[in-house]
Amino acid sequence: MEYDAVLLNVVDCAVNAIAIVLGKTPRLSSEGVLLVERLENREDLVINMGMCNAKWQGILTFGSSREDLALLIQDPSQNMALDALGEVLNTAAGMIAGMEDCRKYFGELYQSTPVILEGGTFYPKAHGAQADILLEDSSIRFGFSMRATGG
Amino acid sequence: MTVRVVIVDDSSFLIKQIQEFFEGSMGFHVVAVGRDGREAVELWKNCHPDLITMDLTMPKMDGKAAIAEIMKLSPEAHILVISAVKGSSMLECMKLGAKGFVEKPLKFGDALFVEDFRKSVQECLGTDQEK
């Protein structure tokens, strides 16, 4: 399977994780899945997780605005919003790491501790997939990129 | 008699979901919630609930250590592990004395999952205490 096909399946995992954790029916924005050379996630609240092994290092990111998260989880507190986003991230990471295509392409991936960022960050150059996932009137930015370590 | 429950998880989002399920669908009374293993042990000592749910990966003291502490205090405790951690960790928790295990993610929108969750709770309590 080609790398870009694996990336599309990874986006499916993200959509399913959002559906499971938030109990909503998500859909991709009209832009669909963007294949990018560097992820971009400058949302108010962002959670990143590293996924790596000896040959590959990658990043998984979810982010959203405070307002959108408050609407989605029907709770205005930032802690609750971050916990919700954290559960989406954990669920997606588990699904991605367990996905057969992903295991065949990358091998077993190990997850790092999630890192919370306000306003996002500048991501390393690496080929990946990015998508805005819509739920009712809210939006969640998702991204996943991977690069070979050369190891 | 209403079943008294303590929920321990480091995610307030999941605590809220589990609490809504216990109180809304099972008629239980959630008497307290904790965010780590140390709080779990303290809440056990203070509340002596009929059921305590336990996440495993938590700060300060993990769920496994908290289960061991609680079982030392009260070997009859009804502890339900709710965690994404599987395999040997789950078996170790059962050996320590946990009476049930529910795997995350919690799919409260899935009727089959909800039914399995309900069964796990009832098996953990050892009797059908649902109201």
CSV table of N, CA and C in Angstrom, one decimal, chain B residues 14-116:
chain,number,residue,atom,x,y,z
B,14,LEU,N,-14.1,12.2,30.9
B,14,LEU,CA,-14.6,10.8,31.1
B,14,LEU,C,-15.4,10.6,32.4
B,15,ILE,N,-14.9,11.3,33.4
B,15,ILE,CA,-15.7,11.2,34.7
B,15,ILE,C,-17.1,11.7,34.5
B,16,LYS,N,-17.3,12.8,33.8
B,16,LYS,CA,-18.6,13.3,33.5
B,16,LYS,C,-19.5,12.2,32.7
B,17,GLN,N,-18.9,11.6,31.7
B,17,GLN,CA,-19.6,10.6,30.9
B,17,GLN,C,-20.0,9.4,31.8
B,18,ILE,N,-19.0,8.9,32.6
B,18,ILE,CA,-19.3,7.7,33.4
B,18,ILE,C,-20.4,8.1,34.5
B,19,GLN,N,-20.2,9.3,35.1
B,19,GLN,CA,-21.2,9.7,36.1
B,19,GLN,C,-22.6,9.8,35.5
B,20,GLU,N,-22.7,10.3,34.3
B,20,GLU,CA,-24.0,10.4,33.6
B,20,GLU,C,-24.6,9.1,33.4
B,21,PHE,N,-23.7,8.1,33.0
B,21,PHE,CA,-24.2,6.7,32.8
B,21,PHE,C,-24.7,6.1,34.1
B,22,PHE,N,-23.9,6.2,35.1
B,22,PHE,CA,-24.3,5.5,36.4
B,22,PHE,C,-25.6,6.1,36.9
B,23,GLU,N,-25.7,7.5,36.9
B,23,GLU,CA,-26.8,8.1,37.5
B,23,GLU,C,-28.0,8.1,36.6
B,24,GLY,N,-27.8,8.3,35.3
B,24,GLY,CA,-28.9,8.3,34.4
B,24,GLY,C,-29.5,7.0,34.0
B,25,SER,N,-28.6,6.0,33.8
B,25,SER,CA,-29.0,4.7,33.2
B,25,SER,C,-29.1,3.6,34.3
B,26,MET,N,-28.4,3.7,35.4
B,26,MET,CA,-28.3,2.6,36.3
B,26,MET,C,-29.0,3.0,37.7
B,27,GLY,N,-29.3,4.3,37.9
B,27,GLY,CA,-29.9,4.7,39.1
B,27,GLY,C,-28.9,4.7,40.3
B,28,PHE,N,-27.6,4.7,40.0
B,28,PHE,CA,-26.6,4.7,41.1
B,28,PHE,C,-26.4,6.1,41.6
B,29,HIS,N,-25.8,6.2,42.8
B,29,HIS,CA,-25.4,7.5,43.3
B,29,HIS,C,-23.9,7.7,43.3
B,30,VAL,N,-23.4,8.6,42.6
B,30,VAL,CA,-21.9,8.9,42.6
B,30,VAL,C,-21.6,9.8,43.7
B,31,VAL,N,-20.9,9.2,44.7
B,31,VAL,CA,-20.7,9.9,46.0
B,31,VAL,C,-19.4,10.8,45.9
B,32,ALA,N,-18.5,10.4,45.1
B,32,ALA,CA,-17.3,11.2,45.0
B,32,ALA,C,-16.5,10.8,43.7
B,33,VAL,N,-15.7,11.7,43.2
B,33,VAL,CA,-14.8,11.4,42.1
B,33,VAL,C,-13.4,11.8,42.4
B,34,GLY,N,-12.4,11.0,41.9
B,34,GLY,CA,-11.0,11.3,42.1
B,34,GLY,C,-10.2,11.3,40.8
B,35,ARG,N,-9.0,12.0,40.8
B,35,ARG,CA,-8.3,12.2,39.6
B,35,ARG,C,-6.9,11.4,39.6
B,36,ASP,N,-6.6,10.7,40.7
B,36,ASP,CA,-5.4,9.9,40.7
B,36,ASP,C,-5.5,8.8,41.7
B,37,GLY,N,-4.5,7.9,41.8
B,37,GLY,CA,-4.5,6.8,42.7
B,37,GLY,C,-4.5,7.1,44.1
B,38,ARG,N,-3.8,8.2,44.5
B,38,ARG,CA,-3.8,8.6,45.9
B,38,ARG,C,-5.2,9.0,46.3
B,39,GLU,N,-5.8,9.8,45.5
B,39,GLU,CA,-7.2,10.2,45.8
B,39,GLU,C,-8.1,9.0,45.9
B,40,ALA,N,-7.9,8.0,45.0
B,40,ALA,CA,-8.7,6.8,45.1
B,40,ALA,C,-8.7,6.2,46.4
B,41,VAL,N,-7.4,6.0,47.0
B,41,VAL,CA,-7.3,5.4,48.3
B,41,VAL,C,-8.0,6.2,49.4
B,42,GLU,N,-7.8,7.5,49.3
B,42,GLU,CA,-8.4,8.4,50.3
B,42,GLU,C,-9.9,8.3,50.2
B,43,LEU,N,-10.4,8.3,49.0
B,43,LEU,CA,-11.9,8.3,48.8
B,43,LEU,C,-12.4,6.9,49.3
B,44,TRP,N,-11.6,5.9,49.1
B,44,TRP,CA,-12.1,4.6,49.6
B,44,TRP,C,-12.2,4.6,51.1
B,45,LYS,N,-11.2,5.1,51.8
B,45,LYS,CA,-11.2,5.2,53.2
B,45,LYS,C,-12.4,6.0,53.7
B,46,ASN,N,-12.6,7.1,53.1
B,46,ASN,CA,-13.6,8.1,53.6
B,46,ASN,C,-15.1,7.7,53.2
B,47,CYS,N,-15.2,7.1,52.0
B,47,CYS,CA,-16.6,6.9,51.5
B,47,CYS,C,-17.1,5.4,51.6
B,48,HIS,N,-16.1,4.5,51.6
B,48,HIS,CA,-16.5,3.1,51.5
B,48,HIS,C,-17.7,2.8,50.6
B,49,PRO,N,-17.4,3.1,49.3
B,49,PRO,CA,-18.5,2.9,48.3
B,49,PRO,C,-18.8,1.4,48.0
B,50,ASP,N,-19.9,1.2,47.4
B,50,ASP,CA,-20.2,-0.2,47.0
B,50,ASP,C,-19.4,-0.6,45.8
B,51,LEU,N,-19.0,0.4,45.0
B,51,LEU,CA,-18.2,0.2,43.7
B,51,LEU,C,-17.3,1.3,43.5
B,52,ILE,N,-16.0,1.0,43.1
B,52,ILE,CA,-15.1,2.1,42.7
B,52,ILE,C,-14.6,1.8,41.4
B,53,THR,N,-14.7,2.7,40.4
B,53,THR,CA,-14.1,2.5,39.1
B,53,THR,C,-12.7,3.1,39.1
B,54,MET,N,-11.8,2.4,38.4
B,54,MET,CA,-10.4,2.8,38.4
B,54,MET,C,-9.7,2.8,37.1
B,55,ASP,N,-9.3,4.0,36.7
B,55,ASP,CA,-8.4,4.2,35.5
B,55,ASP,C,-7.0,3.6,35.9
B,56,LEU,N,-6.2,3.2,35.0
B,56,LEU,CA,-4.9,2.7,35.3
B,56,LEU,C,-3.8,3.7,35.2
B,57,THR,N,-3.7,4.4,34.0
B,57,THR,CA,-2.7,5.4,33.8
B,57,THR,C,-3.1,6.7,34.4
B,58,MET,N,-2.5,7.0,35.5
B,58,MET,CA,-2.9,8.3,36.2
B,58,MET,C,-1.7,8.9,36.9
B,59,PRO,N,-1.6,10.2,37.2
B,59,PRO,CA,-0.5,10.8,37.8
B,59,PRO,C,-0.5,10.4,39.3
B,60,LYS,N,0.7,10.7,40.0
B,60,LYS,CA,0.9,10.6,41.4
B,60,LYS,C,1.0,9.1,41.8
B,61,MET,N,-0.1,8.4,41.7
B,61,MET,CA,-0.2,6.9,42.0
B,61,MET,C,-1.0,6.3,40.9
B,62,ASP,N,-0.5,5.3,40.2
B,62,ASP,CA,-1.3,4.7,39.1
B,62,ASP,C,-2.4,3.8,39.7
B,63,GLY,N,-3.3,3.3,38.8
B,63,GLY,CA,-4.4,2.6,39.3
B,63,GLY,C,-4.1,1.3,39.9
B,64,LYS,N,-3.0,0.6,39.3
B,64,LYS,CA,-2.6,-0.7,39.9
B,64,LYS,C,-2.2,-0.6,41.3
B,65,ALA,N,-1.4,0.4,41.6
B,65,ALA,CA,-0.9,0.6,43.0
B,65,ALA,C,-2.1,0.9,43.9
B,66,ALA,N,-3.1,1.7,43.4
B,66,ALA,CA,-4.2,2.1,44.2
B,66,ALA,C,-5.1,0.8,44.5
B,67,ILE,N,-5.2,-0.1,43.5
B,67,ILE,CA,-6.0,-1.3,43.7
B,67,ILE,C,-5.3,-2.1,44.8
B,68,ALA,N,-4.0,-2.2,44.8
B,68,ALA,CA,-3.3,-3.0,45.8
B,68,ALA,C,-3.5,-2.4,47.2
B,69,GLU,N,-3.4,-1.1,47.3
B,69,GLU,CA,-3.7,-0.4,48.6
B,69,GLU,C,-5.1,-0.7,49.1
B,70,ILE,N,-6.0,-0.5,48.2
B,70,ILE,CA,-7.4,-0.7,48.6
B,70,ILE,C,-7.7,-2.1,49.0
B,71,MET,N,-7.1,-3.1,48.3
B,71,MET,CA,-7.4,-4.5,48.6
B,71,MET,C,-6.8,-4.9,49.9
B,72,LYS,N,-5.6,-4.2,50.3
B,72,LYS,CA,-5.0,-4.4,51.6
B,72,LYS,C,-6.0,-3.9,52.7
B,73,LEU,N,-6.6,-2.8,52.5
B,73,LEU,CA,-7.6,-2.2,53.4
B,73,LEU,C,-8.9,-3.0,53.5
B,74,SER,N,-9.4,-3.4,52.3
B,74,SER,CA,-10.7,-4.0,52.3
B,74,SER,C,-10.7,-5.1,51.2
B,75,PRO,N,-10.4,-6.3,51.5
B,75,PRO,CA,-10.3,-7.4,50.5
B,75,PRO,C,-11.7,-7.6,49.8
B,76,GLU,N,-12.7,-7.1,50.4
B,76,GLU,CA,-14.1,-7.3,49.8
B,76,GLU,C,-14.4,-6.2,48.8
B,77,ALA,N,-13.5,-5.3,48.6
B,77,ALA,CA,-13.9,-4.1,47.7
B,77,ALA,C,-14.3,-4.6,46.3
B,78,HIS,N,-15.2,-3.8,45.8
B,78,HIS,CA,-15.6,-4.1,44.4
B,78,HIS,C,-15.0,-3.0,43.5
B,79,ILE,N,-14.0,-3.4,42.8
B,79,ILE,CA,-13.2,-2.5,41.9
B,79,ILE,C,-13.4,-2.8,40.5
B,80,LEU,N,-13.9,-1.9,39.7
B,80,LEU,CA,-14.0,-2.1,38.2
B,80,LEU,C,-13.0,-1.2,37.5
B,81,VAL,N,-12.1,-1.9,36.8
B,81,VAL,CA,-11.0,-1.2,36.1
B,81,VAL,C,-11.6,-0.7,34.8
B,82,ILE,N,-11.4,0.6,34.5
B,82,ILE,CA,-11.8,1.2,33.2
B,82,ILE,C,-10.6,1.8,32.5
B,83,SER,N,-10.1,1.2,31.5
B,83,SER,CA,-8.8,1.6,31.0
B,83,SER,C,-8.6,1.2,29.6
B,84,ALA,N,-7.7,1.9,28.9
B,84,ALA,CA,-7.3,1.5,27.5
B,84,ALA,C,-6.1,0.5,27.6
B,85,VAL,N,-5.5,0.4,28.8
B,85,VAL,CA,-4.4,-0.5,28.9
B,85,VAL,C,-4.9,-2.0,28.9
B,86,LYS,N,-4.3,-2.8,28.1
B,86,LYS,CA,-4.8,-4.2,28.0
B,86,LYS,C,-3.7,-5.2,28.4
B,87,GLY,N,-3.9,-6.4,28.0
B,87,GLY,CA,-2.9,-7.5,28.2
B,87,GLY,C,-2.5,-7.8,29.6
B,88,SER,N,-1.2,-7.8,29.8
B,88,SER,CA,-0.7,-8.3,31.1
B,88,SER,C,-1.2,-7.4,32.3
B,89,SER,N,-1.3,-6.1,32.0
B,89,SER,CA,-1.7,-5.1,33.1
B,89,SER,C,-3.1,-5.5,33.6
B,90,MET,N,-4.0,-5.8,32.6
B,90,MET,CA,-5.3,-6.1,33.0
B,90,MET,C,-5.3,-7.4,33.9
B,91,LEU,N,-4.5,-8.4,33.5
B,91,LEU,CA,-4.5,-9.6,34.3
B,91,LEU,C,-3.9,-9.4,35.7
B,92,GLU,N,-2.9,-8.5,35.7
B,92,GLU,CA,-2.3,-8.2,37.0
B,92,GLU,C,-3.4,-7.5,37.9
B,93,CYS,N,-4.2,-6.6,37.4
B,93,CYS,CA,-5.2,-6.0,38.2
B,93,CYS,C,-6.2,-7.0,38.7
B,94,MET,N,-6.6,-8.0,37.9
B,94,MET,CA,-7.5,-9.0,38.3
B,94,MET,C,-6.9,-9.9,39.4
B,95,LYS,N,-5.6,-10.1,39.3
B,95,LYS,CA,-4.9,-10.9,40.3
B,95,LYS,C,-4.8,-10.1,41.6
B,96,LEU,N,-4.7,-8.8,41.5
B,96,LEU,CA,-4.7,-8.0,42.7
B,96,LEU,C,-6.0,-7.9,43.4
B,97,GLY,N,-7.1,-8.2,42.7
B,97,GLY,CA,-8.4,-8.2,43.3
B,97,GLY,C,-9.5,-7.5,42.6
B,98,ALA,N,-9.1,-6.8,41.5
B,98,ALA,CA,-10.2,-6.1,40.7
B,98,ALA,C,-11.2,-7.1,40.3
B,99,LYS,N,-12.5,-6.7,40.3
B,99,LYS,CA,-13.5,-7.7,40.0
B,99,LYS,C,-14.1,-7.6,38.5
B,100,GLY,N,-13.6,-6.6,37.8
B,100,GLY,CA,-14.1,-6.4,36.4
B,100,GLY,C,-13.2,-5.5,35.6
B,101,PHE,N,-13.4,-5.5,34.3
B,101,PHE,CA,-12.5,-4.7,33.5
B,101,PHE,C,-13.4,-4.2,32.3
B,102,VAL,N,-13.3,-2.9,32.0
B,102,VAL,CA,-14.0,-2.3,30.8
B,102,VAL,C,-13.0,-1.6,30.0
B,103,GLU,N,-12.9,-1.9,28.7
B,103,GLU,CA,-11.9,-1.3,27.9
B,103,GLU,C,-12.3,0.0,27.3
B,104,LYS,N,-11.4,1.0,27.4
B,104,LYS,CA,-11.7,2.2,26.7
B,104,LYS,C,-11.3,2.1,25.2
B,105,PRO,N,-11.8,2.8,24.3
B,105,PRO,CA,-12.7,4.0,24.5
B,105,PRO,C,-14.1,3.6,24.9
B,106,LEU,N,-14.7,4.5,25.7
B,106,LEU,CA,-16.1,4.3,26.2
B,106,LEU,C,-17.1,4.8,25.1
B,107,LYS,N,-17.8,3.8,24.5
B,107,LYS,CA,-18.7,4.1,23.4
B,107,LYS,C,-20.1,4.2,23.9
B,108,PHE,N,-20.4,5.3,24.6
B,108,PHE,CA,-21.7,5.4,25.1
B,108,PHE,C,-22.8,5.6,24.1
B,109,GLY,N,-22.4,5.8,22.8
B,109,GLY,CA,-23.4,6.0,21.8
B,109,GLY,C,-23.7,4.6,21.1
B,110,ASP,N,-23.0,3.5,21.6
B,110,ASP,CA,-23.1,2.2,21.0
B,110,ASP,C,-23.9,1.3,21.9
B,111,ALA,N,-25.1,0.9,21.5
B,111,ALA,CA,-26.0,0.1,22.4
B,111,ALA,C,-25.3,-1.2,22.9
B,112,LEU,N,-24.5,-1.8,22.0
B,112,LEU,CA,-23.9,-3.1,22.4
B,112,LEU,C,-22.8,-2.8,23.5
B,113,PHE,N,-22.1,-1.7,23.3
B,113,PHE,CA,-21.1,-1.4,24.4
B,113,PHE,C,-21.8,-1.1,25.7
B,114,VAL,N,-22.9,-0.3,25.6
B,114,VAL,CA,-23.6,0.1,26.8
B,114,VAL,C,-24.1,-1.2,27.6
B,115,GLU,N,-24.6,-2.2,26.8
B,115,GLU,CA,-25.1,-3.4,27.4
B,115,GLU,C,-23.9,-4.2,28.1
B,116,ASP,N,-22.8,-4.2,27.4
B,116,ASP,CA,-21.6,-4.9,28.0
B,116,ASP,C,-21.1,-4.2,29.2
